[in-house]
Coordinates of C-alpha atoms and ligand atoms in Angstrom, one line a residue:
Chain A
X1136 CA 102.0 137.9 119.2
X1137 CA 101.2 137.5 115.4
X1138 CA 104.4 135.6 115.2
X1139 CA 103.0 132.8 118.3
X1140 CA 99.6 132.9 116.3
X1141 CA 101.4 132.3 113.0
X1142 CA 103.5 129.4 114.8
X1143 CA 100.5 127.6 116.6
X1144 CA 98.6 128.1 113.2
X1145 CA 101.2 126.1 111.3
X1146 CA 100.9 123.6 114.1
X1147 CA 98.0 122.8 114.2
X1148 CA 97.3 122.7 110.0
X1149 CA 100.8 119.7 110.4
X1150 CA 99.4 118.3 113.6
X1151 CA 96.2 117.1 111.3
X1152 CA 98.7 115.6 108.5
X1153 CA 100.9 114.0 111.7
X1154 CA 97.4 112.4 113.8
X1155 CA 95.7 111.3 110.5
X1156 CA 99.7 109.6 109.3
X1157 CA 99.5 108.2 112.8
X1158 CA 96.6 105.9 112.0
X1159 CA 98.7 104.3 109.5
X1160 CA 101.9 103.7 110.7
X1161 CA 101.6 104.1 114.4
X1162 CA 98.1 102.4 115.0
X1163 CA 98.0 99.7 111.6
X1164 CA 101.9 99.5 111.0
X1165 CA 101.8 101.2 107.7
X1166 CA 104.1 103.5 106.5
X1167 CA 103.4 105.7 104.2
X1168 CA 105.4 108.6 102.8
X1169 CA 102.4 109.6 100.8
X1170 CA 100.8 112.1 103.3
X1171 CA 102.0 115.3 101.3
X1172 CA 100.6 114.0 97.9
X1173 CA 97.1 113.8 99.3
X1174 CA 97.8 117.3 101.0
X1175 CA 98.6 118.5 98.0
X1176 CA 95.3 116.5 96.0
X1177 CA 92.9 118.3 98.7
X1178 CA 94.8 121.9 98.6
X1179 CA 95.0 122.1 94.9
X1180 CA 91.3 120.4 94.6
X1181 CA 89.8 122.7 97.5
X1182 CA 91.4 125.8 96.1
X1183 CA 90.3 125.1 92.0
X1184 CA 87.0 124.3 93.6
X1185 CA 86.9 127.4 95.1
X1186 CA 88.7 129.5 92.5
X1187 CA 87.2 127.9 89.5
X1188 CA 83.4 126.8 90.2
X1189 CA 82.5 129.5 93.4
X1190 CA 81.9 126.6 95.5
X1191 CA 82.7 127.7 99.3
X1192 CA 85.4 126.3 101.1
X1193 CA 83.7 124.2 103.6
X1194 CA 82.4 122.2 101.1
X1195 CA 85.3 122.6 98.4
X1196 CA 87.4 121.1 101.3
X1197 CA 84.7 118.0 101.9
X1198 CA 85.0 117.6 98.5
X1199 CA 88.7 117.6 97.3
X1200 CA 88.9 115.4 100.8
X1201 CA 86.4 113.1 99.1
X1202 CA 88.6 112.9 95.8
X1203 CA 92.1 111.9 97.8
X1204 CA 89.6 109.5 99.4
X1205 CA 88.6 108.0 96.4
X1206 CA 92.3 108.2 94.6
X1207 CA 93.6 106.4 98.1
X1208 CA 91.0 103.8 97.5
X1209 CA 92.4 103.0 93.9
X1210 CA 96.2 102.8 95.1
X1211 CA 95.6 101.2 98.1
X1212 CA 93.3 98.6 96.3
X1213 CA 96.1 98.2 94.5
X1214 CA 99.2 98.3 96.9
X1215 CA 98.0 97.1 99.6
X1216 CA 98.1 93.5 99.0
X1217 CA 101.3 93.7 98.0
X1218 CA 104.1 93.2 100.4
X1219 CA 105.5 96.0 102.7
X1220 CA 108.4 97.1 101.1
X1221 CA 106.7 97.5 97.6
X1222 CA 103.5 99.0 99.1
X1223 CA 106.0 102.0 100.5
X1224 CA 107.7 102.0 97.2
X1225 CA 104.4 102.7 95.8
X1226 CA 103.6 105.3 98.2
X1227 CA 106.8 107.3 97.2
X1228 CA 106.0 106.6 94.2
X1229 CA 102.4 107.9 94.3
X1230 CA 104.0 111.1 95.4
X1231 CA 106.4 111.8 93.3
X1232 CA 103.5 111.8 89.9
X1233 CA 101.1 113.9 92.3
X1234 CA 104.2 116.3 92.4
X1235 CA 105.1 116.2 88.8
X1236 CA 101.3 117.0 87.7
X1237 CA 101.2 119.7 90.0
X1238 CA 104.1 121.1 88.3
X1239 CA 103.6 120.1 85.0
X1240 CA 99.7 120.6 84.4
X1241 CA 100.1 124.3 83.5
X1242 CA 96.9 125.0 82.3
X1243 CA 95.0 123.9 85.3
X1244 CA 97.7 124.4 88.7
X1245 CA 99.3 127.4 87.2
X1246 CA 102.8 124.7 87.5
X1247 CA 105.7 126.4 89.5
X1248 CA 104.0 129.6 89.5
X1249 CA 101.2 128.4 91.7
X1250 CA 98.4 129.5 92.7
X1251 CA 97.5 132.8 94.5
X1252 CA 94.8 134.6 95.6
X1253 CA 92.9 132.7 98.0
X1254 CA 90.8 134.1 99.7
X1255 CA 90.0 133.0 103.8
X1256 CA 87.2 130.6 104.4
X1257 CA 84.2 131.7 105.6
X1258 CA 82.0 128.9 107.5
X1259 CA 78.1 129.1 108.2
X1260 CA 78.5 132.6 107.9
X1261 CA 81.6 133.6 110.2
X1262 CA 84.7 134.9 108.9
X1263 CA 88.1 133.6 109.4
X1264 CA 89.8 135.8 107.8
X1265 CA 91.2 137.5 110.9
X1266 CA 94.9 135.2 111.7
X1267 CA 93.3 134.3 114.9
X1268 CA 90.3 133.2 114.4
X1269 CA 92.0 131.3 111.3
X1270 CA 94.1 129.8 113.9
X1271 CA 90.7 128.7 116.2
X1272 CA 89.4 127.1 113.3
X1273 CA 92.4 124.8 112.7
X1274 CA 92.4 124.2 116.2
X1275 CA 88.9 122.9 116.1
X1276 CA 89.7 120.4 113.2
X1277 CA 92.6 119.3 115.0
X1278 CA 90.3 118.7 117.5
X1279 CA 88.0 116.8 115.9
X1280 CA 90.9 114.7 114.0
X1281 CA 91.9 114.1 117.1
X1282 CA 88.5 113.0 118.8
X1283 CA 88.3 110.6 115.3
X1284 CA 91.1 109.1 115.9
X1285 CA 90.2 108.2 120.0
X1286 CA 87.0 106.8 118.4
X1287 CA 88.4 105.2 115.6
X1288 CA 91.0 103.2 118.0
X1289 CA 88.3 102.5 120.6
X1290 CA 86.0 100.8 117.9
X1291 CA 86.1 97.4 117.1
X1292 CA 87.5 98.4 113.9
X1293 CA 90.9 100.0 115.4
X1294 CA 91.2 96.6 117.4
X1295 CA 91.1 95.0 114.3
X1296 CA 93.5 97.5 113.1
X1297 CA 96.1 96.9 116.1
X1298 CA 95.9 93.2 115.7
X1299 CA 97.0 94.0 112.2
X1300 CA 99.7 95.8 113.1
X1301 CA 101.1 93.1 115.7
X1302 CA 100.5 90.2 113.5
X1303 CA 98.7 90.4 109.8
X1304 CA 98.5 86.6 109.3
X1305 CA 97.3 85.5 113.0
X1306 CA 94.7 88.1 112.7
X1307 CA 93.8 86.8 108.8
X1308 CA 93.2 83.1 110.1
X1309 CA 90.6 83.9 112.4
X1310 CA 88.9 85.1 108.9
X1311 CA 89.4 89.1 109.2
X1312 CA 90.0 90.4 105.0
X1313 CA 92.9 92.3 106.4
X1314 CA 93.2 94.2 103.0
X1315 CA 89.9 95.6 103.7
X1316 CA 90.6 97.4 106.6
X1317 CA 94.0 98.4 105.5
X1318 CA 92.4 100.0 102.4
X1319 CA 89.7 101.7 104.7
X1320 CA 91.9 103.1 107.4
X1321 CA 94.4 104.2 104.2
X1322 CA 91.6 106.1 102.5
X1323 CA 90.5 107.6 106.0
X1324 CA 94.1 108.7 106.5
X1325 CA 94.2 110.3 103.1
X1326 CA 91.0 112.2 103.4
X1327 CA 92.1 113.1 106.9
X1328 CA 95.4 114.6 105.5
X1329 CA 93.4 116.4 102.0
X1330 CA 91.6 118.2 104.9
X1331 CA 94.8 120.0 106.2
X1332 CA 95.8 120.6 103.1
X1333 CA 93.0 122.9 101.9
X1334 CA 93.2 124.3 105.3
X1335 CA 96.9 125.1 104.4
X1336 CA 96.0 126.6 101.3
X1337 CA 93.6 129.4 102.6
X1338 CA 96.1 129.8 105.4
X1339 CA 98.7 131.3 103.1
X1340 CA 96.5 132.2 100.4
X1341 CA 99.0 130.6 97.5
X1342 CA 100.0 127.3 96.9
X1343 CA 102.4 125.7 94.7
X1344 CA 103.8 122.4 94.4
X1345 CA 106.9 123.0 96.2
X1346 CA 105.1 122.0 99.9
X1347 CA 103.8 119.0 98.4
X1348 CA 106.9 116.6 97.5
X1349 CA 108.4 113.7 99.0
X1350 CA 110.4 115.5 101.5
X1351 CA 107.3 116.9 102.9
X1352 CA 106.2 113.6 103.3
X1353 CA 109.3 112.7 104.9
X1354 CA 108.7 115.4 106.9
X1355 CA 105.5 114.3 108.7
X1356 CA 106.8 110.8 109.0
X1357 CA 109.8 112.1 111.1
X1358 CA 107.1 113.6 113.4
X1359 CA 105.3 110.8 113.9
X1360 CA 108.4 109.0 114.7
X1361 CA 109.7 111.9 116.9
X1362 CA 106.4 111.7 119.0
X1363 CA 106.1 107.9 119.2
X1364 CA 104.3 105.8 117.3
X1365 CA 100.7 104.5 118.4
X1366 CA 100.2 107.7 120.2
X1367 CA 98.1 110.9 118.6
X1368 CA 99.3 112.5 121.4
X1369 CA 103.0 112.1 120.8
X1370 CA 102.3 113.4 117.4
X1371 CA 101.2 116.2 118.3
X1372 CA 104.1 116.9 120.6
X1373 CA 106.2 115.8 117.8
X1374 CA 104.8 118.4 115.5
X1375 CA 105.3 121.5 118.3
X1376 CA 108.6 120.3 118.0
X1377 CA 109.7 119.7 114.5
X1378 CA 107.1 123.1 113.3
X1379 CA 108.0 125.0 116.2
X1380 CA 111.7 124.3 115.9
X1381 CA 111.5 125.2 112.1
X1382 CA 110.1 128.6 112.4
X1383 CA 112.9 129.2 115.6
X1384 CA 115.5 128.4 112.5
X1385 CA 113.6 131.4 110.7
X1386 CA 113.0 134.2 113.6
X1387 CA 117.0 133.9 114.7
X1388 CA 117.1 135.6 110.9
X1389 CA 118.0 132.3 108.8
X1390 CA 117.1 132.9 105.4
X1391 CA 113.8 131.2 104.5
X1392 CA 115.8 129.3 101.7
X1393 CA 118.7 128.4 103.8
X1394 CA 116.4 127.2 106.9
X1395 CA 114.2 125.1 104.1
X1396 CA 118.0 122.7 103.5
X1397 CA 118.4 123.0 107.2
X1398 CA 115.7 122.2 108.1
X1399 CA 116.3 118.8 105.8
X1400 CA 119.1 118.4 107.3
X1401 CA 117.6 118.8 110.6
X1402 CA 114.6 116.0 110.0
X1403 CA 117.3 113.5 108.9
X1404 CA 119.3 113.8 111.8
X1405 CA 116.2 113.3 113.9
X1406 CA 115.0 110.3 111.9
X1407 CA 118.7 108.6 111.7
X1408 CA 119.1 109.7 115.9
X1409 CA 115.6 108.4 116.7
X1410 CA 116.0 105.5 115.3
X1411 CA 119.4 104.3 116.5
X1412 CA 118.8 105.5 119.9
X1413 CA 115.3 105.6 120.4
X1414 CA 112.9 104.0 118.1
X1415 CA 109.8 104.0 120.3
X1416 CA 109.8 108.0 120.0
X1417 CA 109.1 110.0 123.0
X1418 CA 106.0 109.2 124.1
X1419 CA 105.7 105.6 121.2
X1420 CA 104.0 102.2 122.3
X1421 CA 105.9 100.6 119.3
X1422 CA 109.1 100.5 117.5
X1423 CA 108.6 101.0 113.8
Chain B
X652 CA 77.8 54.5 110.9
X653 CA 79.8 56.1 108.5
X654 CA 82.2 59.1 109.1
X655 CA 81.7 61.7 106.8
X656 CA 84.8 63.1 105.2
X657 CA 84.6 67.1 106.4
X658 CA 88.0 68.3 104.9
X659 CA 90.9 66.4 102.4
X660 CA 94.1 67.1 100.4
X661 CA 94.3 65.1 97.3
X662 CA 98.1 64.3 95.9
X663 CA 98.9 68.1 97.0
X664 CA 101.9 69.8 96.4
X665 CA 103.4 73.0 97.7
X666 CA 106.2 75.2 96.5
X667 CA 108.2 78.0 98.1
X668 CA 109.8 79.6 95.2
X669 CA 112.0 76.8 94.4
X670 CA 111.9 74.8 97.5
X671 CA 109.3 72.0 97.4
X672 CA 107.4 71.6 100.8
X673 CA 105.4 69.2 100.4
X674 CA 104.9 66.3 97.6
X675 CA 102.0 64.0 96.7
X676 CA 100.3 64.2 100.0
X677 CA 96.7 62.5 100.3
X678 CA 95.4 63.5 103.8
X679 CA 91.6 62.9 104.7
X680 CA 90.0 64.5 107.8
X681 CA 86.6 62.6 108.7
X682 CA 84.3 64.3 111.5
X683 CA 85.4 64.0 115.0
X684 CA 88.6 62.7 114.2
X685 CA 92.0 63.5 116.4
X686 CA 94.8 63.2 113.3
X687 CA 98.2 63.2 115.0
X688 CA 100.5 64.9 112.1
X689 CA 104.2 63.8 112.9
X690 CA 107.3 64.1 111.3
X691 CA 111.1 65.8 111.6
X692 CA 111.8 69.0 111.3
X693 CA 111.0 70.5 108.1
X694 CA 109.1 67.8 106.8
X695 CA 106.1 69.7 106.2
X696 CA 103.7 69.4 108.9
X697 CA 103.1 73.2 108.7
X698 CA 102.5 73.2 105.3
X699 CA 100.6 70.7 104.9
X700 CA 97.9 72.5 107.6
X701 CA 98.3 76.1 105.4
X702 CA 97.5 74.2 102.4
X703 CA 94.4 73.4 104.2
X704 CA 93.7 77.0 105.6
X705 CA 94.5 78.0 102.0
X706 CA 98.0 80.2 103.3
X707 CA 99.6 78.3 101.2
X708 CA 98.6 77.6 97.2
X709 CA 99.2 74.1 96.1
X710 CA 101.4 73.8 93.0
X711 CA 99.6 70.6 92.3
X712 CA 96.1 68.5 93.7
X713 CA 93.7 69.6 95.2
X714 CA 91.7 70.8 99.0
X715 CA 88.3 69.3 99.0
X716 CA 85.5 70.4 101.5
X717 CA 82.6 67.8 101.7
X718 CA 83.9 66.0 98.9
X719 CA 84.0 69.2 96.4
X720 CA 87.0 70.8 95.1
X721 CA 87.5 74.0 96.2
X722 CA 89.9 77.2 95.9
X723 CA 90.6 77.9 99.7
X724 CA 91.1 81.3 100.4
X725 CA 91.3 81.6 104.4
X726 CA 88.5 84.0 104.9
X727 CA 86.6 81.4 103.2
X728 CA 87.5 78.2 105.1
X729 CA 87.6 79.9 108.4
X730 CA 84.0 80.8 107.6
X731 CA 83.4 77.5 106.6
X732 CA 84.1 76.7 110.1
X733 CA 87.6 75.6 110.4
X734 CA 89.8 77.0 113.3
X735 CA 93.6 77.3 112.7
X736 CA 96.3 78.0 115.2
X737 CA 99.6 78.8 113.8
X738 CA 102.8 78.1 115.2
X739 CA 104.2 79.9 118.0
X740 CA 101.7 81.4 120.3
X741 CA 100.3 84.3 117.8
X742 CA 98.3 86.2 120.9
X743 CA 97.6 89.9 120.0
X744 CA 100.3 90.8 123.1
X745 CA 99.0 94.5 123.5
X746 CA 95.0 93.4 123.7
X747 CA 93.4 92.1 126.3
X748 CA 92.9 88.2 127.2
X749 CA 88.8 89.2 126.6
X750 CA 89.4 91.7 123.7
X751 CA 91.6 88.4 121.9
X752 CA 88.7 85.8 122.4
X753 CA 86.6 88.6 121.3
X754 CA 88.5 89.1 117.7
X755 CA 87.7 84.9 117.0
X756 CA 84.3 85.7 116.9
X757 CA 84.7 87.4 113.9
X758 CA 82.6 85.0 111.6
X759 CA 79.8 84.6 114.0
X760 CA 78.9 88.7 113.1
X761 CA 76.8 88.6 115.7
X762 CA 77.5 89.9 119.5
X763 CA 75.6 88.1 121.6
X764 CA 76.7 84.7 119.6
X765 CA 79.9 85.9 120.4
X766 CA 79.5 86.2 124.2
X767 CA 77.9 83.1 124.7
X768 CA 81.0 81.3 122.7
X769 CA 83.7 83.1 124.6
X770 CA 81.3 81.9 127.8
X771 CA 81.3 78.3 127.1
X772 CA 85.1 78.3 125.9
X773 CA 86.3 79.6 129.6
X774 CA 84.1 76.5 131.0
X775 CA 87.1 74.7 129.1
X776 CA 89.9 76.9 130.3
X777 CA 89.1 78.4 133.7
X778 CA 92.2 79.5 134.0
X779 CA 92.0 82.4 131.3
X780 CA 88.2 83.7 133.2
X781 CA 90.7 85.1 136.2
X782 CA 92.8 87.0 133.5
X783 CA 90.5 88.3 131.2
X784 CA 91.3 92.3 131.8
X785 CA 94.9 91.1 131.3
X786 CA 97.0 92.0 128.7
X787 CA 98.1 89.0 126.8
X788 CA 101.4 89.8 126.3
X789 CA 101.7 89.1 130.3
X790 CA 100.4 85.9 130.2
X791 CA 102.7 82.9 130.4
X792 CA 103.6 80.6 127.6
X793 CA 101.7 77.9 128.6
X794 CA 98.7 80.3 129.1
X795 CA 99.5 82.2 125.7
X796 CA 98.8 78.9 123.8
X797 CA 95.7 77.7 126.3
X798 CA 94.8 81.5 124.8
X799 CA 95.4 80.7 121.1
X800 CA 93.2 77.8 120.9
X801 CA 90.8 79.2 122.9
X802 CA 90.1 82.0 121.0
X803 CA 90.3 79.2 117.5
X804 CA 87.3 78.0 119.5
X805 CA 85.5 80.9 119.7
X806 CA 84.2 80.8 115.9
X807 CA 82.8 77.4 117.6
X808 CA 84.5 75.7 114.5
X809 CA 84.2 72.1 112.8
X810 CA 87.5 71.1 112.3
X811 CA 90.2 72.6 114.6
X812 CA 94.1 72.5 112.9
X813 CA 96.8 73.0 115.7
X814 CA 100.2 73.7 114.6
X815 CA 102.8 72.6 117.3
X816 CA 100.8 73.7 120.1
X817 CA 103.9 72.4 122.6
X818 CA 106.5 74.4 121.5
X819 CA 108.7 75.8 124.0
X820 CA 106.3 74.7 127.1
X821 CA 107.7 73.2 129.7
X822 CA 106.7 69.3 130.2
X823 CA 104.5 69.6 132.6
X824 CA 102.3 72.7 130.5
X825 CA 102.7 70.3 127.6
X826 CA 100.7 67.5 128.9
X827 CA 98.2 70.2 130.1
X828 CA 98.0 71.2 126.7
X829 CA 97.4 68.0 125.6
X830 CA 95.2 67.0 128.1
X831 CA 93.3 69.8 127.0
X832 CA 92.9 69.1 123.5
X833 CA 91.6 65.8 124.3
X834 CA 89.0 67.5 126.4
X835 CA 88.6 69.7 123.6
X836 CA 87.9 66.7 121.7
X837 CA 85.5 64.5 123.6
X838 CA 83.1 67.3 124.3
X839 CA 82.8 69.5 121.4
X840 CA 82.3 66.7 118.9
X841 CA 84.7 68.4 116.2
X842 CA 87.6 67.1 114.2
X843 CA 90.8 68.1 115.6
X844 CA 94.6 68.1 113.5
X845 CA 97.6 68.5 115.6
X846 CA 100.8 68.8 114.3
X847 CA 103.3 67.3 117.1
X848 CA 107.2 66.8 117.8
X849 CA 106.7 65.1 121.1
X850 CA 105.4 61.2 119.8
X851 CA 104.1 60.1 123.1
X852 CA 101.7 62.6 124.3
X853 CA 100.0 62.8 120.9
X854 CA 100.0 59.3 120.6
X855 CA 98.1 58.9 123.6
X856 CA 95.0 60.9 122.5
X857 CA 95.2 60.3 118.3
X858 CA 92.7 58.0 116.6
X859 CA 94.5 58.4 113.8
X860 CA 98.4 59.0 112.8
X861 CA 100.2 60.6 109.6
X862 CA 103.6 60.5 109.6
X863 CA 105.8 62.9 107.1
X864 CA 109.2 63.0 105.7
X865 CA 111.0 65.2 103.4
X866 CA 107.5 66.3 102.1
X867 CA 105.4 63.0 101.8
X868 CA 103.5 60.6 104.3
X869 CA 105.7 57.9 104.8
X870 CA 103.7 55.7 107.5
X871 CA 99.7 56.4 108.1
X872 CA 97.2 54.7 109.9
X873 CA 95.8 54.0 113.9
X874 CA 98.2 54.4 116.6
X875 CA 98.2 51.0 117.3
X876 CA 99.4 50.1 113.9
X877 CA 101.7 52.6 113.6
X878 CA 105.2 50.4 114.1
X879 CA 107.3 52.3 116.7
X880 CA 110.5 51.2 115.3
X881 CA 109.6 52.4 111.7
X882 CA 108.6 55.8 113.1
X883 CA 112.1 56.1 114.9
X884 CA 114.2 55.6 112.2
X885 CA 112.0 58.4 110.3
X886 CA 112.6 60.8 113.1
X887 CA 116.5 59.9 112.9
X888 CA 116.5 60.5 108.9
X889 CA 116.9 57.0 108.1
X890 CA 113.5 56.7 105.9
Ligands
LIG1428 N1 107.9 80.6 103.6 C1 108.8 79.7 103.2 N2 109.6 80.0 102.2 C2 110.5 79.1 101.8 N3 110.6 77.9 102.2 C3 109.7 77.5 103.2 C4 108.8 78.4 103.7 N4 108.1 77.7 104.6 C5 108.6 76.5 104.7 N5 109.6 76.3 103.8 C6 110.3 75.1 103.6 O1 109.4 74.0 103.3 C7 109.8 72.9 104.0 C8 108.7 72.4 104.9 O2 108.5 73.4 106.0 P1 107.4 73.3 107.1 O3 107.4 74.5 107.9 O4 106.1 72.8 106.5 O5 108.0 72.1 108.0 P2 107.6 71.6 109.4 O6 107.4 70.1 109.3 O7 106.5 72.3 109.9 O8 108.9 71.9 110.3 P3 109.0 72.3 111.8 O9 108.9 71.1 112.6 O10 110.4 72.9 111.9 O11 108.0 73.3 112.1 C9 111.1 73.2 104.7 O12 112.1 72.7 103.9 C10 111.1 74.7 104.8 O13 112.4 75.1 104.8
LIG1429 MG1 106.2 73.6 111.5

């Protein structure tokens, strides 16, 4: 029982990184391997927040959220209009310094010893420090992710943002700044994906920069892929999958450091399968 | 009474990295004008209308709206109220016909301008009224370009560029098209380029003709003067 709770918890915490990725690459045709850097800014910003200045973690979260926010605005202002493949350069390349200041900024993130100690939210007044109401909470932000996501789509501006993904210049001649909305649904994405990460962090109650590299990135975009792309339901399937078959790797008594390299091994199998053989995804409308 | 000169390109050239596109090219669009833009393959027709839309920065001259030099940037000149329709049927395939006439409203930024637009572009193509829940990607070629301009129209533009709006249609949906841009044309009042392979059915509706080769105009003028003979020999590379 605390093992399913433990399982669904970790699913739900990924499946907010996989919807909020989604936006990007499935619905806008953005890939970004950048996810676990802003993760990383909102669970290292949340917990320092809340560690450091007392603030509560509803509003340390909304706030560290608000910083990836505002660093995605500065790269993507800057990457954005660049072409594709440098703009996913930059992404990886984004990462990779969020990673190295995590390590390397002793004084403040503690480096590779990380940071323990933290403690279980409480919101307006109830307690989730019990693993399944924990697990109730995450479901309700997946939840509303999810619900954002339906809106977002349904709105003029995810129209805007399909039309983009099908054809960037025919949508630019009839006089749409297509930078614009790639910035906006970039920084939404990033704030969307800071969110889970502060949730991650009072999951586990330690952090360090080891779940916030480029393979973790890697790691959401292979679910995204697995479930389809252009489909926040698929993503979530894909992330029961890719989470749920991670942990299996762990309860048939794999070593936690020897299922981490399988589970690399794993994802790139998926990704190099998926694509050969089936590059909508299970349940995709597009092919990346 | 005088034609006002809406849109020109002054001895404008255009570079792709070392390639040059275009050379020297004067080209004046005055109000309701049909400009028939002719020439061979890879002559520059294209170029010459993204140098216009500003998709393409010159290397040399200049774009001039009403007479003043400008930098065109696309959201610009699209809000300045010129329509352009690239090449190859560029329909949003997984949107709806509606939802695609919808998105060339854009510069209107207002709804109910919008609606009244997309209303009196289906009076021009009744055809795309009975598909409007459709997705375009199902339409048919012919229809998929009918779609294209319409939506350009939407933004109930000035000046309307067209970039091969025949390709790959069958003969009969080509003079369809064609007869359609003439309509276009005669009751809308606006200025309209078209960039064409096929000489006769552009010829029929132009009142006035450029002709381009290897990056400049080679032969310009009505469609009367323009000397048949001379314009063969620049479609067979002899010119
Ligand atoms: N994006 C580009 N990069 C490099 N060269 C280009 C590019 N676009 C066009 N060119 C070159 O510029 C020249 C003019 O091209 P353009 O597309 O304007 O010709 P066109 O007259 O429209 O031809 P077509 O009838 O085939 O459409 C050609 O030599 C072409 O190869
Ligand atoms: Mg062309």
């Amino acid at each position: 029982m605390d093992y399913a709770v433990h399982i669904l918890t970790m699913i739900a915490i990924t499946g907010i990184a996989a919807v909020s990725l989604n936006l990007l690459i499935g619905e806008t045709g953005l890939v970004s391997v950048a996810q676990a850097a802003f993760a990383g800014i909102g669970a290292y910003g949340m917990t320092l927040l809340m560690l450091h200045a007392g603030i509560p973690f509803l509003a340390a979260a909304l706030f560290s959220a608000l910083i990836a926010g505002a660093i995605a605005l500065i790269i993507g202002a800057i990457f954005l209009s660049l072409r594709e493949v440098y703009y996913v350069f930059g992404t990886v390349g984004l990462n990779m310094i969020v990673w190295a200041i995590l390590l390397n900024w002793d004084s403040l993130t503690r480096g590779p010893l990380g940071i323990p100690g933290i403690t279980r939210p409480e919101v307006l007044g109830i307690s989730f420090a019990d693993n399944t109401a924990f697990l109730i909470l995450c479901a309700v932000v997946l939840l509303a992710v999810f619900a954002a996501h339906y809106a977002i789509m349904k709105s003029n501006f995810g129209r805007v943002l399909h039309a983009v993904r099908e054809d960037e210049e025919a949508i630019a001649v009839l006089g749409y700044k297509t930078e614009v909305y790639k910035i906006v649904i970039f920084v939404i994405s990033a704030a969307l994906v800071a969110f889970s990460g502060s949730l991650y962090a009072t999951y586990l109650s330690y952090i360090n920069p080891s779940a916030f590299t480029v393979n973790d990135s890697i790691f959401i975009l292979a679910i995204v892929i697995l479930g389809g792309l252009g489909s926040a339901y698929g993503a979530i399937v894909g992330t029961c999958m890719l989470v749920g078959a991670f942990e299996a790797l762990r309860f048939i008594g794999f070593p936690a450091s020897i299922a981490g390299d399988m589970r690399q091994v794993f994802y790139g199998l998926i990704l190099i399968l998926f694509m050969l053989y089936l590059p909508r995804g299970l349940f995709g409308k597009f092919r990346i | 009474m005088a034609k006002e000169t809406l849109l020109s390109l002054e001895n404008a050239s255009v570079h792709y990295g070392g390639v040059r596109a275009i050379d020297n090219v004067t080209l004046k669009v005055d109000e309701h004008e049909l400009i028939a833009l002719m020439g061979p393959n890879g002559a520059g027709k294209s170029t010459v209308l993204k140098a216009l839309i500003g998709l393409a920065p010159l290397s040399r001259g200049q774009v001039r709206w009403h007479g003043v030099a400008i930098k065109p940037k696309t959201h610009e000149m699209v809000a300045r109220g010129i329509a352009y329709v690239p090449q190859g049927r560029q329909v949003f395939k997984s949107l709806t016909v509606l939802e695609n006439l919808e998105l060339g409203g854009y510069t209107l930024n207002n709804r109910s301008a919008t609606k009244a637009n997309i209303e009196s572009v289906l009076h021009l193509f009744p055809s795309l009224r009975e598909k409007l829940s459709h997705k375009a990607g199902l339409l048919s070629g012919g229809q998929q370009q009918m779609l294209t301009i319409a939506r350009g129209l939407v933004a109930d533009p000035k000046i309307l560029l067209l970039d091969e709006p025949s390709l790959g249609l069958a003969p009969k949906v080509v003079k369809e098209v064609f007869e359609k841009i003439a309509e276009i044309h005669r009751e809308r009042c606006i200025a309209v380029v078209v960039v064409e392979h096929s000489i006769k059915s552009v010829l029929a509706i132009a009142t006035r003709v450029f002709v381009l080769s290897r990056g400049s105009v080679v032969l310009e003028g009505s469609p009367d003067s323009i000397d048949s003979e001379a314009l063969h020999r620049v479609f067979l590379g002899q010119s």
